[in-house]
Tab-separated table of C-alpha atoms in Angstrom:
chain	number	residue	atom	x	y	z
A	236	UNK	CA	-5.155	19.788	-13.477
A	237	UNK	CA	-4.546	16.012	-13.656
A	238	UNK	CA	-7.659	13.484	-14.506
A	239	UNK	CA	-8.703	10.620	-12.393
A	240	UNK	CA	-5.615	7.954	-12.425
A	241	UNK	CA	-6.210	3.991	-11.573
A	242	UNK	CA	-3.670	1.544	-11.128
A	243	UNK	CA	-2.760	-0.847	-12.322
A	244	UNK	CA	-4.168	-0.486	-15.633
A	245	UNK	CA	-4.107	-4.370	-16.101
A	246	UNK	CA	-4.102	-7.551	-14.039
A	247	UNK	CA	-4.437	-11.132	-14.683
A	248	UNK	CA	-5.663	-13.197	-11.206
A	249	UNK	CA	-6.430	-16.780	-10.995
A	250	UNK	CA	-9.574	-17.942	-9.287
A	251	UNK	CA	-9.250	-17.325	-5.489
A	252	UNK	CA	-6.932	-14.556	-5.093
A	253	UNK	CA	-7.614	-11.554	-4.130
A	254	UNK	CA	-6.821	-8.192	-5.867
A	255	UNK	CA	-6.283	-4.205	-5.002
A	256	UNK	CA	-7.200	-1.899	-7.297
A	257	UNK	CA	-6.391	1.836	-6.624
A	258	UNK	CA	-8.120	5.096	-7.620
A	259	UNK	CA	-6.860	8.315	-7.507
A	260	UNK	CA	-8.999	11.150	-7.950
A	261	UNK	CA	-8.782	15.242	-9.622
A	262	UNK	CA	-7.346	17.551	-7.018
A	263	UNK	CA	-10.220	18.899	-4.862
A	264	UNK	CA	-12.543	16.040	-5.290
A	265	UNK	CA	-13.697	14.348	-2.451
A	266	UNK	CA	-16.356	11.750	-3.198
A	267	UNK	CA	-14.861	8.407	-5.237
A	268	UNK	CA	-17.078	6.214	-6.953
A	269	UNK	CA	-16.436	2.297	-8.176
A	270	UNK	CA	-18.691	0.707	-11.081
A	271	UNK	CA	-18.152	-2.388	-13.126
A	272	UNK	CA	-18.242	-3.063	-16.588
A	273	UNK	CA	-18.573	-5.963	-18.186
A	274	UNK	CA	-20.488	-7.403	-21.419
A	275	UNK	CA	-23.463	-8.708	-19.725
A	276	UNK	CA	-24.364	-6.499	-17.569
A	277	UNK	CA	-23.001	-3.074	-18.917
A	278	UNK	CA	-22.030	-0.436	-16.252
A	279	UNK	CA	-22.794	-1.211	-12.502
A	280	UNK	CA	-22.625	1.067	-9.529
A	281	UNK	CA	-20.423	-0.704	-6.869
A	282	UNK	CA	-20.254	1.630	-3.945
A	283	UNK	CA	-19.432	5.423	-3.540
A	284	UNK	CA	-16.952	7.276	-0.582
A	285	UNK	CA	-17.105	10.454	0.600
A	286	UNK	CA	-14.681	12.180	3.481
A	287	UNK	CA	-13.273	8.745	4.061
A	288	UNK	CA	-16.903	7.347	4.575
A	289	UNK	CA	-18.610	4.570	2.460
A	290	UNK	CA	-21.852	6.731	1.591
A	291	UNK	CA	-23.986	3.827	-0.870
A	292	UNK	CA	-23.087	0.389	-2.181
A	293	UNK	CA	-24.687	-1.535	-5.102
A	294	UNK	CA	-25.690	-4.847	-4.938
A	295	UNK	CA	-22.761	-6.700	-5.037
A	296	UNK	CA	-21.334	-9.279	-2.668
A	297	UNK	CA	-19.031	-8.843	0.155
A	298	UNK	CA	-16.126	-9.999	-1.485
A	299	UNK	CA	-16.242	-6.538	-2.919
A	300	UNK	CA	-15.192	-4.241	-0.468
A	301	UNK	CA	-13.238	-0.387	-0.352
A	302	UNK	CA	-11.749	2.165	1.424
A	303	UNK	CA	-10.748	5.757	1.303
A	304	UNK	CA	-7.890	7.680	3.011
A	305	UNK	CA	-7.552	11.418	4.204
A	306	UNK	CA	-5.938	12.519	0.725
A	307	UNK	CA	-9.088	11.107	-0.729
A	308	UNK	CA	-7.369	8.450	-2.797
A	309	UNK	CA	-9.801	5.055	-3.067
A	310	UNK	CA	-9.042	1.257	-3.334
A	311	UNK	CA	-11.330	-1.429	-3.851
A	312	UNK	CA	-10.562	-5.081	-2.648
A	313	UNK	CA	-11.858	-8.330	-4.479
A	314	UNK	CA	-11.493	-11.241	-2.764
A	315	UNK	CA	-12.028	-14.825	-3.447
A	316	UNK	CA	-11.812	-13.893	-7.122
A	317	UNK	CA	-14.417	-16.130	-9.740
A	318	UNK	CA	-14.348	-15.805	-13.013
A	319	UNK	CA	-17.103	-13.682	-13.470
A	320	UNK	CA	-15.011	-10.926	-11.600
A	321	UNK	CA	-13.492	-10.173	-15.040
A	322	UNK	CA	-14.477	-6.764	-15.834
A	323	UNK	CA	-13.335	-3.151	-16.405
A	324	UNK	CA	-13.204	-1.486	-13.328
A	325	UNK	CA	-13.773	2.408	-13.330
A	326	UNK	CA	-13.578	4.626	-10.363
A	327	UNK	CA	-15.117	8.377	-10.930
A	328	UNK	CA	-14.641	11.539	-8.905
A	329	UNK	CA	-16.510	14.284	-8.620
A	330	UNK	CA	-16.529	17.561	-5.969
A	331	UNK	CA	-19.297	16.726	-3.939
A	332	UNK	CA	-22.271	14.738	-3.913
A	333	UNK	CA	-24.902	16.340	-5.804
A	334	UNK	CA	-25.164	17.908	-9.106
A	335	UNK	CA	-22.026	17.503	-9.669
A	336	UNK	CA	-20.314	15.611	-12.932
A	337	UNK	CA	-18.495	12.225	-12.087
A	338	UNK	CA	-15.179	12.197	-13.944
A	339	UNK	CA	-13.942	8.464	-14.537
A	340	UNK	CA	-10.539	7.334	-14.878
A	341	UNK	CA	-9.476	5.076	-17.663
A	342	UNK	CA	-10.119	1.730	-15.533
A	343	UNK	CA	-8.468	-1.272	-14.602
A	344	UNK	CA	-9.371	-4.142	-16.701
A	345	UNK	CA	-9.237	-7.372	-14.278
A	346	UNK	CA	-8.883	-10.732	-15.989
A	347	UNK	CA	-9.519	-13.904	-13.764
A	348	UNK	CA	-8.380	-17.183	-14.934
B	105	UNK	CA	-36.418	3.107	-8.999
B	106	UNK	CA	-34.167	5.209	-11.751
B	107	UNK	CA	-33.649	3.375	-14.911
B	108	UNK	CA	-32.203	4.680	-18.321
B	109	UNK	CA	-33.213	2.456	-21.794
B	110	UNK	CA	-31.234	3.098	-25.021
B	111	UNK	CA	-33.508	1.289	-27.278
B	112	UNK	CA	-30.653	1.282	-30.233
B	113	UNK	CA	-27.448	-0.937	-29.542
B	114	UNK	CA	-26.061	0.419	-33.100
B	115	UNK	CA	-26.349	3.353	-34.784
B	116	UNK	CA	-24.997	4.283	-38.422
B	117	UNK	CA	-24.814	7.334	-39.846
B	118	UNK	CA	-22.624	8.673	-42.772
B	119	UNK	CA	-20.102	11.354	-42.030
B	120	UNK	CA	-21.648	15.197	-42.458
B	121	UNK	CA	-24.932	13.782	-41.867
B	122	UNK	CA	-26.932	14.542	-38.268
B	123	UNK	CA	-26.900	11.738	-35.935
B	124	UNK	CA	-29.339	11.291	-32.925
B	125	UNK	CA	-28.774	8.850	-30.210
B	126	UNK	CA	-31.918	8.083	-28.330
B	127	UNK	CA	-32.410	7.867	-24.036
B	128	UNK	CA	-35.753	7.580	-22.084
B	129	UNK	CA	-35.472	7.540	-18.283
B	130	UNK	CA	-37.439	6.782	-15.490
B	131	UNK	CA	-36.913	8.547	-11.839
B	132	UNK	CA	-38.430	9.578	-8.880
B	133	UNK	CA	-38.494	13.358	-8.792
B	134	UNK	CA	-36.279	15.558	-10.792
B	135	UNK	CA	-34.108	14.050	-13.204
B	136	UNK	CA	-30.537	14.518	-13.264
B	137	UNK	CA	-29.254	13.194	-16.776
B	138	UNK	CA	-25.871	12.510	-18.578
B	139	UNK	CA	-24.031	11.306	-21.465
B	140	UNK	CA	-20.897	9.626	-21.723
B	141	UNK	CA	-18.816	8.763	-24.686
B	142	UNK	CA	-16.525	5.558	-24.232
B	143	UNK	CA	-13.522	4.989	-26.881
B	144	UNK	CA	-11.860	1.466	-27.052
B	145	UNK	CA	-9.604	0.414	-24.284
B	146	UNK	CA	-10.371	3.803	-22.512
B	147	UNK	CA	-13.073	5.370	-19.566
B	148	UNK	CA	-15.777	7.335	-19.812
B	149	UNK	CA	-15.637	10.736	-21.127
B	150	UNK	CA	-18.281	13.442	-20.055
B	151	UNK	CA	-19.715	14.977	-23.311
B	152	UNK	CA	-23.410	16.900	-21.205
B	153	UNK	CA	-25.515	17.063	-18.411
B	154	UNK	CA	-28.780	17.999	-17.514
B	155	UNK	CA	-29.719	19.622	-14.026
B	156	UNK	CA	-32.231	21.873	-14.820
B	157	UNK	CA	-32.827	24.772	-16.975
B	158	UNK	CA	-33.068	25.245	-21.098
B	159	UNK	CA	-34.192	21.906	-22.371
B	160	UNK	CA	-31.385	21.993	-24.984
B	161	UNK	CA	-28.281	21.575	-23.674
B	162	UNK	CA	-24.852	22.306	-25.181
B	163	UNK	CA	-22.004	19.756	-24.404
B	164	UNK	CA	-18.463	19.041	-25.660
B	165	UNK	CA	-17.276	18.429	-29.294
B	166	UNK	CA	-20.344	20.073	-30.646
B	167	UNK	CA	-22.933	17.670	-28.992
B	168	UNK	CA	-25.731	18.609	-27.467
B	169	UNK	CA	-29.267	16.885	-26.431
B	170	UNK	CA	-32.632	17.589	-25.970
B	171	UNK	CA	-34.302	16.999	-22.653
B	172	UNK	CA	-38.292	16.648	-23.166
B	173	UNK	CA	-40.319	16.116	-19.911
B	174	UNK	CA	-43.307	14.867	-21.322
B	175	UNK	CA	-41.896	12.319	-23.045
B	176	UNK	CA	-39.108	11.320	-20.572
B	177	UNK	CA	-36.631	11.045	-23.295
B	178	UNK	CA	-32.814	12.987	-23.273
B	179	UNK	CA	-31.624	12.148	-26.740
B	180	UNK	CA	-28.349	13.146	-28.314
B	181	UNK	CA	-27.645	14.968	-31.327
B	182	UNK	CA	-25.157	16.318	-33.289
B	183	UNK	CA	-25.835	18.572	-36.634
B	184	UNK	CA	-23.230	17.225	-38.791
B	185	UNK	CA	-21.205	13.693	-37.686
B	186	UNK	CA	-17.410	13.030	-38.078
B	187	UNK	CA	-15.864	9.371	-38.000
B	188	UNK	CA	-14.030	10.295	-35.029
B	189	UNK	CA	-17.520	10.539	-33.284
B	190	UNK	CA	-17.544	6.519	-33.652
B	191	UNK	CA	-17.654	5.111	-30.077
B	192	UNK	CA	-19.718	3.961	-27.267
B	193	UNK	CA	-22.523	6.016	-26.017
B	194	UNK	CA	-23.821	5.959	-22.632
B	195	UNK	CA	-27.192	7.684	-21.562
B	196	UNK	CA	-27.082	7.981	-17.426
B	197	UNK	CA	-29.388	9.119	-14.677
B	198	UNK	CA	-28.321	10.091	-11.266
B	199	UNK	CA	-29.974	8.507	-8.112
B	200	UNK	CA	-31.334	11.755	-6.409
B	201	UNK	CA	-30.898	10.462	-3.146
B	202	UNK	CA	-27.539	9.442	-3.675
B	203	UNK	CA	-24.509	9.940	-6.060
B	204	UNK	CA	-24.353	6.872	-8.288
B	205	UNK	CA	-25.087	6.659	-11.750
B	206	UNK	CA	-27.577	4.458	-13.589
B	207	UNK	CA	-26.369	3.568	-16.972
B	208	UNK	CA	-28.442	2.637	-20.170
B	209	UNK	CA	-26.916	-0.267	-22.176
B	210	UNK	CA	-24.911	1.985	-24.478
B	211	UNK	CA	-25.169	2.742	-28.051
B	212	UNK	CA	-22.177	1.912	-30.759
B	213	UNK	CA	-22.274	4.940	-33.005
B	214	UNK	CA	-20.306	4.354	-36.382
B	215	UNK	CA	-19.878	6.981	-38.531
B	216	UNK	CA	-19.045	6.056	-42.369
B	217	UNK	CA	-17.061	7.963	-44.296
Protein backbone atom coordinates (compact mmCIF):
# COMPACT_ATOMS: atom_id res chain seq x y z
CA UNK A 1 0.00 0.00 0.00
CA UNK A 2 1.38 3.40 -0.91
CA UNK A 3 2.25 5.73 1.94
CA UNK A 4 1.23 9.30 2.54
CA UNK A 5 2.32 11.55 -0.29
CA UNK A 6 2.82 15.29 -0.16
CA UNK A 7 3.36 17.74 -2.96
CA UNK A 8 5.36 19.73 -3.62
CA UNK A 9 8.36 18.58 -1.62
CA UNK A 10 10.07 21.96 -1.71
CA UNK A 11 8.73 25.43 -2.17
CA UNK A 12 10.18 28.93 -2.13
CA UNK A 13 7.88 31.91 -1.73
CA UNK A 14 8.22 35.57 -0.81
CA UNK A 15 6.55 37.44 2.00
CA UNK A 16 2.95 38.32 1.33
CA UNK A 17 2.35 35.51 -1.12
CA UNK A 18 0.08 32.59 -0.45
CA UNK A 19 0.79 28.89 -0.80
CA UNK A 20 -1.21 25.68 -1.10
CA UNK A 21 0.19 22.32 -0.03
CA UNK A 22 -1.33 18.99 -0.91
CA UNK A 23 -1.54 15.68 0.93
CA UNK A 24 -2.81 12.32 -0.27
CA UNK A 25 -3.45 9.91 2.60
CA UNK A 26 -2.95 6.18 2.65
CA UNK A 27 -5.75 4.48 0.80
CA UNK A 28 -8.71 3.92 3.13
CA UNK A 29 -7.57 6.48 5.68
CA UNK A 30 -10.17 9.12 6.39
CA UNK A 31 -8.42 11.30 8.93
CA UNK A 32 -5.77 13.76 7.82
CA UNK A 33 -3.79 15.94 10.22
CA UNK A 34 -1.29 18.68 9.51
CA UNK A 35 1.71 19.64 11.59
CA UNK A 36 4.34 22.35 11.37
CA UNK A 37 7.93 21.57 12.27
CA UNK A 38 10.43 24.33 12.98
CA UNK A 39 13.75 24.31 14.84
CA UNK A 40 12.45 26.78 17.39
CA UNK A 41 8.94 25.52 18.08
CA UNK A 42 9.33 21.85 17.26
CA UNK A 43 6.33 19.91 16.00
CA UNK A 44 3.03 21.69 16.37
CA UNK A 45 -0.44 20.57 15.42
CA UNK A 46 -2.25 22.70 12.86
CA UNK A 47 -5.58 20.99 12.19
CA UNK A 48 -7.29 17.70 11.54
CA UNK A 49 -9.87 16.80 8.93
CA UNK A 50 -12.17 13.81 9.01
CA UNK A 51 -14.81 13.10 6.38
CA UNK A 52 -14.35 16.57 4.86
CA UNK A 53 -14.91 18.33 8.19
CA UNK A 54 -12.37 20.12 10.32
CA UNK A 55 -12.58 18.33 13.65
CA UNK A 56 -9.79 19.98 15.57
CA UNK A 57 -7.58 23.02 15.25
CA UNK A 58 -4.32 24.04 16.83
CA UNK A 59 -3.24 27.46 17.96
CA UNK A 60 -2.38 29.04 14.64
CA UNK A 61 -3.65 32.27 13.10
CA UNK A 62 -6.46 32.33 10.59
CA UNK A 63 -3.95 32.68 7.77
CA UNK A 64 -3.58 28.94 8.04
CA UNK A 65 -6.52 27.03 6.62
CA UNK A 66 -7.27 23.69 5.11
CA UNK A 67 -9.83 21.49 3.52
CA UNK A 68 -10.48 17.88 2.73
CA UNK A 69 -12.05 16.43 -0.36
CA UNK A 70 -14.42 13.50 -0.71
CA UNK A 71 -11.52 11.20 -1.62
CA UNK A 72 -9.84 12.18 1.69
CA UNK A 73 -7.09 14.17 -0.03
CA UNK A 74 -6.35 17.34 1.86
CA UNK A 75 -4.89 20.74 1.13
CA UNK A 76 -3.63 23.39 3.45
CA UNK A 77 -3.31 27.02 2.53
CA UNK A 78 -1.24 29.76 4.08
CA UNK A 79 -2.06 33.30 3.05
CA UNK A 80 0.02 36.45 3.45
CA UNK A 81 3.18 34.49 4.11
CA UNK A 82 5.58 35.66 6.80
CA UNK A 83 9.23 34.80 7.25
CA UNK A 84 8.31 32.77 10.33
CA UNK A 85 6.16 30.46 8.23
CA UNK A 86 9.32 28.85 6.89
CA UNK A 87 9.05 25.28 8.11
CA UNK A 88 8.58 21.65 7.25
CA UNK A 89 4.87 20.95 6.92
CA UNK A 90 3.94 17.38 7.66
CA UNK A 91 0.75 15.61 6.84
CA UNK A 92 -0.37 12.47 8.67
CA UNK A 93 -3.21 10.09 7.97
CA UNK A 94 -4.99 7.50 10.06
CA UNK A 95 -7.88 5.11 9.62
CA UNK A 96 -10.23 6.80 12.02
CA UNK A 97 -9.81 8.97 15.04
CA UNK A 98 -9.25 7.13 18.28
CA UNK A 99 -6.40 4.76 19.08
CA UNK A 100 -5.19 4.71 15.52
CA UNK A 101 -1.62 5.33 14.49
CA UNK A 102 -0.90 8.40 12.43
CA UNK A 103 1.38 7.77 9.47
CA UNK A 104 3.35 10.72 8.21
CA UNK A 105 4.29 11.84 4.76
CA UNK A 106 7.76 13.13 3.81
CA UNK A 107 6.71 16.73 4.28
CA UNK A 108 6.81 19.92 2.26
CA UNK A 109 9.68 22.23 3.07
CA UNK A 110 8.58 25.83 2.67
CA UNK A 111 11.06 28.67 2.58
CA UNK A 112 9.70 32.20 2.78
CA UNK A 113 12.08 34.94 1.62
CA UNK B 1 -3.32 19.63 29.37
CA UNK B 2 -1.24 17.06 27.58
CA UNK B 3 2.53 17.37 27.37
CA UNK B 4 5.62 15.33 26.77
CA UNK B 5 9.15 15.94 27.95
CA UNK B 6 12.31 14.54 26.44
CA UNK B 7 14.98 15.62 28.89
CA UNK B 8 17.97 14.84 26.67
CA UNK B 9 18.62 16.78 23.48
CA UNK B 10 21.44 14.43 22.53
CA UNK B 11 22.26 10.82 23.34
CA UNK B 12 25.49 9.19 22.23
CA UNK B 13 26.00 5.46 22.41
CA UNK B 14 28.59 3.05 21.06
CA UNK B 15 27.55 0.59 18.40
CA UNK B 16 26.48 -2.69 19.98
CA UNK B 17 25.66 -1.13 23.33
CA UNK B 18 22.10 -0.82 24.65
CA UNK B 19 20.40 2.51 24.13
CA UNK B 20 17.71 4.38 26.03
CA UNK B 21 15.91 7.52 24.95
CA UNK B 22 13.87 9.03 27.76
CA UNK B 23 10.34 10.38 27.72
CA UNK B 24 7.98 11.51 30.46
CA UNK B 25 4.42 12.56 29.94
CA UNK B 26 1.55 14.43 31.52
CA UNK B 27 -2.01 13.66 30.47
CA UNK B 28 -5.50 13.83 31.82
CA UNK B 29 -7.04 10.41 31.46
CA UNK B 30 -5.52 7.33 29.88
CA UNK B 31 -2.30 7.99 27.99
CA UNK B 32 -1.92 7.03 24.36
CA UNK B 33 1.84 7.20 23.76
CA UNK B 34 3.89 6.97 20.60
CA UNK B 35 7.48 6.96 19.42
CA UNK B 36 8.49 8.22 16.00
CA UNK B 37 11.86 8.50 14.31
CA UNK B 38 12.94 11.10 11.78
CA UNK B 39 15.85 10.72 9.40
CA UNK B 40 17.34 13.75 7.62
CA UNK B 41 15.01 15.33 5.07
CA UNK B 42 12.34 12.77 5.83
CA UNK B 43 9.00 12.70 7.57
CA UNK B 44 8.30 10.85 10.77
CA UNK B 45 8.33 7.07 10.82
CA UNK B 46 6.19 5.25 13.35
CA UNK B 47 8.11 2.97 15.73
CA UNK B 48 5.64 1.83 18.37
CA UNK B 49 2.71 2.82 20.52
CA UNK B 50 1.15 2.12 23.90
CA UNK B 51 -2.61 2.19 24.16
CA UNK B 52 -3.36 -0.40 26.80
CA UNK B 53 -2.18 -3.83 27.88
CA UNK B 54 1.39 -4.97 28.48
CA UNK B 55 3.71 -2.32 29.78
CA UNK B 56 6.49 -3.50 27.47
CA UNK B 57 5.71 -2.62 23.89
CA UNK B 58 7.72 -4.01 21.00
CA UNK B 59 8.01 -2.08 17.77
CA UNK B 60 9.86 -1.77 14.50
CA UNK B 61 13.61 -2.25 13.93
CA UNK B 62 14.11 -4.00 17.28
CA UNK B 63 12.97 -1.07 19.39
CA UNK B 64 10.83 -1.44 22.47
CA UNK B 65 9.42 0.89 25.09
CA UNK B 66 8.38 0.45 28.66
CA UNK B 67 5.29 2.20 29.97
CA UNK B 68 5.61 3.11 33.64
CA UNK B 69 2.47 4.64 35.04
CA UNK B 70 3.87 5.48 38.47
CA UNK B 71 6.80 7.35 36.97
CA UNK B 72 4.75 8.68 34.01
CA UNK B 73 7.50 7.54 31.69
CA UNK B 74 7.69 5.83 28.34
CA UNK B 75 11.37 5.29 27.61
CA UNK B 76 12.49 3.91 24.26
CA UNK B 77 15.05 1.12 24.35
CA UNK B 78 17.05 -1.16 22.11
CA UNK B 79 19.36 -3.92 23.33
CA UNK B 80 22.07 -3.35 20.73
CA UNK B 81 22.46 -0.07 18.86
CA UNK B 82 23.29 0.14 15.17
CA UNK B 83 24.97 3.04 13.38
CA UNK B 84 21.87 3.21 11.20
CA UNK B 85 19.79 4.00 14.31
CA UNK B 86 21.34 7.48 14.35
CA UNK B 87 18.40 9.85 13.89
CA UNK B 88 16.02 12.21 15.67
CA UNK B 89 13.53 10.50 17.97
CA UNK B 90 10.21 11.97 19.07
CA UNK B 91 7.93 10.89 21.84
CA UNK B 92 4.29 11.91 21.49
CA UNK B 93 1.05 11.71 23.43
CA UNK B 94 -2.38 11.83 21.88
CA UNK B 95 -4.95 14.28 23.09
CA UNK B 96 -7.55 11.83 24.44
CA UNK B 97 -10.37 14.09 23.37
CA UNK B 98 -9.18 14.46 19.82
CA UNK B 99 -6.80 13.00 17.31
CA UNK B 100 -3.85 15.35 17.47
CA UNK B 101 -0.46 14.48 18.86
CA UNK B 102 1.61 16.52 21.29
CA UNK B 103 5.28 15.97 20.59
CA UNK B 104 8.36 16.25 22.72
CA UNK B 105 11.25 18.38 21.57
CA UNK B 106 13.09 15.39 20.18
CA UNK B 107 16.29 13.58 21.09
CA UNK B 108 19.10 13.23 18.63
CA UNK B 109 20.64 9.79 18.88
CA UNK B 110 24.14 9.26 17.59
CA UNK B 111 25.51 5.74 17.46
CA UNK B 112 29.28 5.77 17.33
CA UNK B 113 30.99 3.03 15.31
